[in-house]
Amino acid sequence: MAGGDQLREREGACVSNDTTVVIGAGPYGLSIGAYLKGRAQPALVFGRTMEFWQQMPTGFHLKSVWSASTLFDPDDRYSLDRYCTATSTPRQEPLPITLFLSYCCWFQRQAVPDVDPTYITRLVRDGETFVLELADGRSLKARRVVVASGIAPFCYVPEFARHLPPELASHTQAHRDFSSFANREVAIVGRGQSALECAALLHEAGASVELIARGPVIWINRALYHRTGPARRIFYPPSDVGPPGLNWLVASPLLFRLFPEKTRYALDRRAVRPAGAEWLRPRVEGHVRITDTAEVVKAVPCGERLELTLSDGSTRLVDHLFLGTGYRPNIHKLTYLDEALRAQILARDGYPVLNEWFESSVPRLHFAGALANHSFGPICRFVAGAKIPARQILRCVQRDRRFA
């Protein structure tokens, strides 16, 4: 069966036992699909190409360095460098979101040309197979499923803000354009890259901005990278996640998973502390008011504005509160997972427990991306982490076909 076009011709379908269904068309879904298709393994990829990334603010740049911002195929034919060569696109660092999206769409056209943009509305286990129900009324059965549906469902909203209307408070992921906030007073909660870059973009759009953080703002210092020339790769692997030394362990998720759970937690916290890219610092310091010794404990609408009470007892009156509070993956937030299926998945703190093939306790149900963080470490939150699950899932498929 070729893919989405043929499936649309019928109300339902049963794909071959060899076919792997991939849910999600972001960096992980596309890389997994590319690995499978690149080795002639039947695969269907569902999702809107780079949908979460397409909604990022205009003017956004990736925190990841160039070498950590490529997608993956088994022959390295469609890397970011090859895209730039093929399209005569100059290298730009920091990497603009517009360039990255253009590259990812090119990668999809080359490596996974038959992505089906239809949403999966329900995933059910039926004996040895899975049943997938689609938003357009179709359904299909498959023997193997990979969940790579990204982090959008996992945005974290603190308790104090959950009752607030969207006109007064919103997560940073809800905005593509900040021009409507010109000449308005706004506050941002958070001190990671998203909060800091949104603060810069809001200031540049004409807003009066205060960043509120419960700890100091940390700026990434890559002094060894800049001062060691060709030897920089001794200190920084291409994935570039975590501080020197620890970053090589983070770059090896199959090794990371062998550590005890308590050790993995400690390594994770140390590797990905909230921090801003060094290139962003001049756009924030001196332009954005930073309160890094308090946190918001209460937020109450006051007419058309919002009154914030901070832990130090001070108050603020703002036009809008932005929540740069990150994401907390949890399989229970994947609403398309059937309740009975979720109950069969062994999980820790909302993360599925995965074996070396990124396979859950439910046979032939794999998870990639942020939901793999508990087992494989923080690289799973970054584009650079897509290679290992793509390779491992391909090997798992090939192994099962040999022994079928």
Short mmCIF file of C-alpha atoms in Angstrom, two decimals:
data_model
loop_
_atom_site.label_atom_id
_atom_site.label_comp_id
_atom_site.label_asym_id
_atom_site.label_seq_id
_atom_site.Cartn_x
_atom_site.Cartn_y
_atom_site.Cartn_z
CA MET A 1 0.00 0.00 0.00
CA ALA A 2 1.51 3.32 -1.05
CA GLY A 3 0.22 5.64 1.69
CA GLY A 4 -2.30 8.37 2.44
CA ASP A 5 -3.70 8.82 -1.09
CA GLN A 6 -4.73 5.19 -1.39
CA LEU A 7 -6.15 5.14 2.11
CA ARG A 8 -8.41 8.10 1.35
CA GLU A 9 -10.19 6.04 -1.27
CA ARG A 10 -11.73 3.80 1.38
CA GLU A 11 -13.61 4.20 4.61
CA GLY A 12 -11.17 1.89 6.37
CA ALA A 13 -8.08 -0.17 5.63
CA CYS A 14 -5.81 -2.81 7.07
CA VAL A 15 -2.19 -2.16 6.22
CA SER A 16 0.42 -4.86 5.82
CA ASN A 17 1.90 -6.50 8.92
CA ASP A 18 5.21 -4.97 7.81
CA THR A 19 3.89 -1.41 7.85
CA THR A 20 4.81 0.97 10.67
CA VAL A 21 2.46 3.88 11.37
CA VAL A 22 4.21 7.01 12.65
CA ILE A 23 2.06 9.60 14.45
CA GLY A 24 3.63 13.02 14.06
CA ALA A 25 5.45 14.91 11.31
CA GLY A 26 7.90 17.01 13.31
CA PRO A 27 11.67 16.39 13.48
CA TYR A 28 11.21 12.99 15.13
CA GLY A 29 8.35 11.71 12.98
CA LEU A 30 10.06 12.83 9.78
CA SER A 31 13.42 11.33 10.77
CA ILE A 32 11.84 8.01 11.75
CA GLY A 33 9.83 7.95 8.53
CA ALA A 34 12.96 8.78 6.52
CA TYR A 35 14.93 5.95 8.13
CA LEU A 36 12.18 3.42 7.47
CA LYS A 37 11.53 4.50 3.91
CA GLY A 38 15.24 4.87 3.21
CA ARG A 39 15.65 1.17 3.93
CA ALA A 40 12.53 0.11 2.03
CA GLN A 41 10.46 -0.56 5.14
CA PRO A 42 6.74 0.24 4.61
CA ALA A 43 5.70 3.25 6.69
CA LEU A 44 2.79 5.67 6.91
CA VAL A 45 3.44 9.06 8.54
CA PHE A 46 0.46 11.07 9.80
CA GLY A 47 0.52 14.71 10.84
CA ARG A 48 0.97 18.22 9.52
CA THR A 49 4.58 18.80 8.62
CA MET A 50 6.36 20.79 11.37
CA GLU A 51 3.01 22.11 12.63
CA PHE A 52 4.24 23.08 16.12
CA TRP A 53 7.28 24.82 14.69
CA GLN A 54 5.20 26.63 12.08
CA GLN A 55 3.40 28.41 14.92
CA MET A 56 6.53 29.83 16.54
CA PRO A 57 6.86 33.64 16.71
CA THR A 58 8.05 35.55 13.68
CA GLY A 59 11.68 36.47 14.25
CA PHE A 60 12.40 33.41 16.40
CA HIS A 61 15.81 31.71 16.23
CA LEU A 62 16.80 28.23 17.32
CA LYS A 63 18.80 27.86 20.50
CA SER A 64 20.51 24.82 18.97
CA VAL A 65 23.79 25.32 17.14
CA TRP A 66 24.03 24.51 13.43
CA SER A 67 25.36 20.96 13.87
CA ALA A 68 22.47 20.13 16.22
CA SER A 69 19.72 21.41 13.92
CA THR A 70 19.59 18.79 11.19
CA LEU A 71 17.07 16.02 10.53
CA PHE A 72 18.18 12.49 9.82
CA ASP A 73 18.00 9.89 7.06
CA PRO A 74 20.03 6.68 6.93
CA ASP A 75 22.39 7.86 4.18
CA ASP A 76 22.79 11.47 5.35
CA ARG A 77 21.51 12.67 1.97
CA TYR A 78 19.22 15.39 3.33
CA SER A 79 21.19 17.15 6.05
CA LEU A 80 20.97 20.88 6.72
CA ASP A 81 24.34 21.38 5.03
CA ARG A 82 23.16 19.52 1.92
CA TYR A 83 20.01 21.63 1.82
CA CYS A 84 22.07 24.82 1.86
CA THR A 85 24.29 23.50 -0.93
CA ALA A 86 21.34 22.35 -3.03
CA THR A 87 19.47 25.64 -2.66
CA SER A 88 22.44 28.04 -2.51
CA THR A 89 21.31 29.14 0.94
CA PRO A 90 24.01 30.80 3.06
CA ARG A 91 24.70 29.47 6.53
CA GLN A 92 23.21 31.64 9.28
CA GLU A 93 23.85 31.47 13.02
CA PRO A 94 21.83 31.77 15.12
CA LEU A 95 19.57 29.75 12.86
CA PRO A 96 16.35 31.63 11.97
CA ILE A 97 13.14 29.65 12.35
CA THR A 98 12.24 30.59 8.76
CA LEU A 99 15.38 28.94 7.38
CA PHE A 100 14.93 25.88 9.58
CA LEU A 101 11.32 25.44 8.47
CA SER A 102 12.26 25.80 4.80
CA TYR A 103 14.90 23.11 5.31
CA CYS A 104 12.49 20.76 7.13
CA CYS A 105 9.87 21.08 4.40
CA TRP A 106 12.56 20.31 1.80
CA PHE A 107 13.61 17.28 3.86
CA GLN A 108 10.01 16.08 4.01
CA ARG A 109 9.56 16.42 0.24
CA GLN A 110 12.75 14.49 -0.42
CA ALA A 111 12.69 11.81 2.26
CA VAL A 112 9.02 11.38 3.30
CA PRO A 113 7.01 12.69 0.33
CA ASP A 114 3.71 11.00 1.19
CA VAL A 115 3.02 12.41 4.67
CA ASP A 116 -0.72 12.28 5.35
CA PRO A 117 -1.82 15.50 7.15
CA THR A 118 -4.87 13.90 8.77
CA TYR A 119 -5.00 13.86 12.58
CA ILE A 120 -5.27 10.60 14.51
CA THR A 121 -8.26 10.85 16.83
CA ARG A 122 -8.05 7.47 18.55
CA LEU A 123 -5.48 4.72 18.96
CA VAL A 124 -6.77 1.40 20.29
CA ARG A 125 -5.10 -1.94 20.84
CA ASP A 126 -6.97 -4.86 19.34
CA GLY A 127 -5.21 -8.10 20.17
CA GLU A 128 -1.94 -8.20 18.24
CA THR A 129 -2.77 -5.12 16.17
CA PHE A 130 -3.63 -1.46 16.66
CA VAL A 131 -6.68 0.34 15.32
CA LEU A 132 -6.26 3.99 14.38
CA GLU A 133 -9.26 6.24 13.82
CA LEU A 134 -8.68 9.36 11.71
CA ALA A 135 -10.30 12.79 11.85
CA ASP A 136 -11.77 12.39 8.37
CA GLY A 137 -13.68 9.23 9.30
CA ARG A 138 -11.20 6.69 8.01
CA SER A 139 -9.75 3.94 10.14
CA LEU A 140 -6.92 1.50 9.66
CA LYS A 141 -5.21 -1.36 11.43
CA ALA A 142 -1.47 -1.65 11.89
CA ARG A 143 0.84 -4.04 13.69
CA ARG A 144 3.35 -1.38 14.81
CA VAL A 145 2.86 2.27 15.86
CA VAL A 146 5.37 4.99 16.72
CA VAL A 147 4.11 7.96 18.76
CA ALA A 148 6.18 11.02 17.81
CA SER A 149 3.53 13.69 18.14
CA GLY A 150 5.60 16.47 19.70
CA ILE A 151 5.28 18.64 22.81
CA ALA A 152 2.32 20.91 22.01
CA PRO A 153 -0.10 19.00 24.29
CA PHE A 154 2.31 19.25 27.21
CA CYS A 155 2.59 23.01 27.78
CA TYR A 156 2.68 23.73 31.49
CA VAL A 157 0.41 26.35 33.03
CA PRO A 158 1.04 27.06 36.75
CA GLU A 159 -1.85 26.71 39.16
CA PHE A 160 -2.18 30.46 39.74
CA ALA A 161 -2.90 31.06 36.02
CA ARG A 162 -5.25 28.21 35.16
CA HIS A 163 -8.41 30.22 35.82
CA LEU A 164 -7.35 33.26 33.79
CA PRO A 165 -8.91 34.20 30.43
CA PRO A 166 -6.62 34.04 27.36
CA GLU A 167 -6.93 37.81 26.86
CA LEU A 168 -4.99 38.29 30.10
CA ALA A 169 -2.66 35.29 30.31
CA SER A 170 -1.29 32.80 27.82
CA HIS A 171 1.53 30.35 27.28
CA THR A 172 4.28 31.63 24.99
CA GLN A 173 3.48 28.87 22.48
CA ALA A 174 0.16 30.60 21.71
CA HIS A 175 1.76 33.54 19.85
CA ARG A 176 3.26 34.03 16.41
CA ASP A 177 3.16 37.82 16.35
CA PHE A 178 3.74 40.27 19.20
CA SER A 179 2.94 43.48 17.33
CA SER A 180 -0.45 43.82 19.08
CA PHE A 181 1.38 44.32 22.38
CA ALA A 182 3.10 47.55 21.34
CA ASN A 183 2.83 50.26 24.04
CA ARG A 184 1.44 47.75 26.54
CA GLU A 185 2.85 46.59 29.87
CA VAL A 186 3.49 42.87 29.99
CA ALA A 187 5.19 40.37 32.28
CA ILE A 188 6.81 37.04 31.46
CA VAL A 189 7.23 34.18 33.90
CA GLY A 190 10.27 32.01 33.26
CA ARG A 191 14.00 32.12 32.64
CA GLY A 192 14.60 29.61 29.88
CA GLN A 193 15.25 30.28 26.20
CA SER A 194 11.59 30.61 25.26
CA ALA A 195 10.84 33.15 27.99
CA LEU A 196 14.00 35.15 27.26
CA GLU A 197 13.55 35.25 23.49
CA CYS A 198 9.88 36.18 23.80
CA ALA A 199 10.92 38.97 26.17
CA ALA A 200 13.33 40.28 23.53
CA LEU A 201 10.73 40.04 20.77
CA LEU A 202 8.10 41.80 22.87
CA HIS A 203 10.51 44.63 23.68
CA GLU A 204 11.41 44.95 20.00
CA ALA A 205 7.68 45.07 19.19
CA GLY A 206 7.31 48.10 21.45
CA ALA A 207 6.06 46.56 24.71
CA SER A 208 7.26 47.42 28.20
CA VAL A 209 8.50 44.06 29.49
CA GLU A 210 9.34 42.60 32.89
CA LEU A 211 10.76 39.10 33.24
CA ILE A 212 9.87 37.43 36.56
CA ALA A 213 11.96 34.44 37.59
CA ARG A 214 12.44 32.57 40.82
CA GLY A 215 16.18 32.26 40.24
CA PRO A 216 19.00 34.03 38.39
CA VAL A 217 19.01 34.27 34.61
CA ILE A 218 21.81 32.06 33.29
CA TRP A 219 23.48 32.68 29.95
CA ILE A 220 25.19 29.79 28.19
CA ASN A 221 28.95 30.28 28.09
CA ARG A 222 30.65 28.38 25.26
CA ALA A 223 34.13 29.81 25.85
CA LEU A 224 35.86 26.48 25.15
CA TYR A 225 34.00 26.24 21.84
CA HIS A 226 35.20 29.63 20.67
CA ARG A 227 38.79 29.36 21.96
CA THR A 228 39.83 25.82 21.07
CA GLY A 229 39.56 25.89 17.26
CA PRO A 230 39.40 22.43 15.64
CA ALA A 231 39.81 20.85 19.09
CA ARG A 232 36.37 22.14 20.07
CA ARG A 233 34.85 18.76 19.23
CA ILE A 234 36.75 17.28 22.16
CA PHE A 235 34.57 19.42 24.41
CA TYR A 236 31.38 19.71 22.35
CA PRO A 237 29.71 16.85 20.45
CA PRO A 238 27.59 17.86 17.43
CA SER A 239 24.41 17.47 19.50
CA ASP A 240 25.66 20.17 21.92
CA VAL A 241 23.24 19.46 24.79
CA GLY A 242 24.61 19.99 28.29
CA PRO A 243 27.85 21.40 29.71
CA PRO A 244 31.28 20.10 28.57
CA GLY A 245 31.93 16.60 29.83
CA LEU A 246 28.35 15.77 30.61
CA ASN A 247 27.34 16.63 27.04
CA TRP A 248 29.06 13.51 25.67
CA LEU A 249 27.05 11.29 28.01
CA VAL A 250 23.83 13.08 27.06
CA ALA A 251 24.73 12.55 23.39
CA SER A 252 24.75 8.77 24.01
CA PRO A 253 21.16 7.98 25.05
CA LEU A 254 21.65 4.21 24.84
CA LEU A 255 24.37 4.55 27.47
CA PHE A 256 22.36 7.11 29.48
CA ARG A 257 19.47 4.66 29.89
CA LEU A 258 21.74 2.16 31.68
CA PHE A 259 22.15 4.42 34.72
CA PRO A 260 19.85 3.99 37.73
CA GLU A 261 16.70 6.09 37.67
CA LYS A 262 17.85 8.41 40.47
CA THR A 263 21.13 9.07 38.65
CA ARG A 264 19.33 9.79 35.40
CA TYR A 265 17.16 12.37 37.14
CA ALA A 266 20.20 14.10 38.62
CA LEU A 267 22.07 14.12 35.29
CA ASP A 268 19.00 15.45 33.51
CA ARG A 269 18.59 18.38 35.92
CA ARG A 270 22.26 19.30 35.61
CA ALA A 271 22.34 19.02 31.82
CA VAL A 272 19.39 21.24 30.93
CA ARG A 273 19.09 23.99 33.50
CA PRO A 274 16.98 26.95 32.28
CA ALA A 275 19.35 29.19 30.35
CA GLY A 276 19.51 31.57 27.41
CA ALA A 277 21.73 31.40 24.34
CA GLU A 278 24.71 33.73 24.47
CA TRP A 279 23.67 35.50 21.25
CA LEU A 280 20.39 36.54 22.89
CA ARG A 281 21.93 38.28 25.89
CA PRO A 282 22.48 41.73 24.28
CA ARG A 283 18.83 41.83 23.22
CA VAL A 284 17.60 41.28 26.79
CA GLU A 285 19.99 42.91 29.23
CA GLY A 286 19.45 46.65 29.43
CA HIS A 287 16.14 46.37 27.56
CA VAL A 288 13.99 44.12 29.75
CA ARG A 289 13.37 44.62 33.46
CA ILE A 290 14.47 41.43 35.24
CA THR A 291 13.14 40.40 38.66
CA ASP A 292 14.98 37.19 39.48
CA THR A 293 14.35 36.88 43.20
CA ALA A 294 10.59 36.29 43.29
CA GLU A 295 7.80 34.34 41.66
CA VAL A 296 4.14 35.02 40.94
CA VAL A 297 1.91 33.50 43.62
CA LYS A 298 -1.42 35.09 42.69
CA ALA A 299 -2.99 36.63 39.59
CA VAL A 300 -6.37 38.41 39.71
CA PRO A 301 -8.19 40.23 36.88
CA CYS A 302 -8.56 43.94 37.60
CA GLY A 303 -10.83 45.47 35.00
CA GLU A 304 -9.12 44.89 31.64
CA ARG A 305 -5.77 44.33 33.32
CA LEU A 306 -4.20 41.75 35.58
CA GLU A 307 -2.86 42.25 39.08
CA LEU A 308 0.05 40.02 40.03
CA THR A 309 1.18 39.34 43.58
CA LEU A 310 4.78 38.20 43.94
CA SER A 311 6.34 36.06 46.64
CA ASP A 312 8.22 39.09 47.99
CA GLY A 313 4.90 40.84 48.68
CA SER A 314 5.14 43.32 45.82
CA THR A 315 2.43 43.66 43.16
CA ARG A 316 2.32 44.43 39.46
CA LEU A 317 -0.49 45.65 37.22
CA VAL A 318 -0.02 44.44 33.65
CA ASP A 319 -1.95 44.20 30.41
CA HIS A 320 -0.91 40.60 29.77
CA LEU A 321 1.00 37.78 31.43
CA PHE A 322 3.07 35.42 29.29
CA LEU A 323 3.94 31.99 30.64
CA GLY A 324 7.35 30.85 29.51
CA THR A 325 6.95 27.89 31.83
CA GLY A 326 7.92 25.12 29.46
CA TYR A 327 6.46 21.66 28.96
CA ARG A 328 5.80 18.63 31.15
CA PRO A 329 5.31 15.51 29.02
CA ASN A 330 2.71 13.04 30.21
CA ILE A 331 1.09 10.24 28.22
CA HIS A 332 -2.24 11.00 29.90
CA LYS A 333 -2.36 14.26 27.93
CA LEU A 334 -2.39 12.38 24.63
CA THR A 335 -6.15 12.37 24.26
CA TYR A 336 -6.11 10.08 21.24
CA LEU A 337 -4.69 7.20 23.31
CA ASP A 338 -7.52 4.88 24.29
CA GLU A 339 -7.95 4.72 28.06
CA ALA A 340 -7.52 0.94 28.15
CA LEU A 341 -4.33 1.25 26.09
CA ARG A 342 -2.90 3.93 28.40
CA ALA A 343 -3.53 1.67 31.37
CA GLN A 344 -1.35 -1.03 29.77
CA ILE A 345 1.65 1.28 29.33
CA LEU A 346 4.12 1.07 32.21
CA ALA A 347 5.01 4.67 33.08
CA ARG A 348 7.03 6.72 35.58
CA ASP A 349 5.85 10.26 36.32
CA GLY A 350 3.85 10.23 33.09
CA TYR A 351 6.75 9.01 30.93
CA PRO A 352 6.51 5.56 29.32
CA VAL A 353 9.28 3.17 30.35
CA LEU A 354 11.05 2.16 27.15
CA ASN A 355 13.47 -0.58 26.14
CA GLU A 356 16.47 -0.09 23.87
CA TRP A 357 14.19 -0.07 20.81
CA PHE A 358 12.13 2.83 22.24
CA GLU A 359 9.36 0.26 22.70
CA SER A 360 6.94 0.52 25.61
CA SER A 361 5.55 -2.28 27.75
CA VAL A 362 2.91 -2.68 25.03
CA PRO A 363 4.63 -4.70 22.28
CA ARG A 364 5.27 -2.77 19.03
CA LEU A 365 4.14 0.55 20.51
CA HIS A 366 7.09 2.95 20.44
CA PHE A 367 7.55 6.49 21.75
CA ALA A 368 10.03 9.07 20.48
CA GLY A 369 10.74 12.68 21.39
CA ALA A 370 10.06 14.27 24.77
CA LEU A 371 8.12 11.27 26.08
CA ALA A 372 11.32 9.21 25.83
CA ASN A 373 13.15 11.59 28.18
CA HIS A 374 12.75 9.40 31.30
CA SER A 375 14.50 6.45 29.67
CA PHE A 376 16.99 8.13 27.36
CA GLY A 377 17.73 11.54 28.82
CA PRO A 378 17.45 15.20 27.87
CA ILE A 379 18.66 14.87 24.28
CA CYS A 380 15.13 13.62 23.55
CA ARG A 381 13.86 17.20 23.95
CA PHE A 382 16.03 18.48 21.11
CA VAL A 383 16.15 18.07 17.33
CA ALA A 384 19.54 16.40 17.67
CA GLY A 385 17.93 13.54 19.58
CA ALA A 386 15.96 12.25 16.58
CA LYS A 387 18.72 10.11 15.09
CA ILE A 388 18.93 7.38 17.73
CA PRO A 389 15.20 6.49 17.90
CA ALA A 390 15.04 6.54 14.09
CA ARG A 391 17.95 4.12 13.89
CA GLN A 392 16.77 1.90 16.76
CA ILE A 393 13.18 1.62 15.53
CA LEU A 394 14.44 0.73 12.05
CA ARG A 395 16.65 -2.00 13.52
CA CYS A 396 13.74 -3.30 15.56
CA VAL A 397 11.55 -3.49 12.46
CA GLN A 398 14.28 -5.23 10.49
CA ARG A 399 14.92 -7.71 13.32
CA ASP A 400 11.24 -8.60 13.62
CA ARG A 401 10.95 -9.12 9.87
CA ARG A 402 13.91 -11.51 9.91
CA PHE A 403 12.32 -13.62 12.63
CA ALA A 404 8.74 -13.38 11.37
#
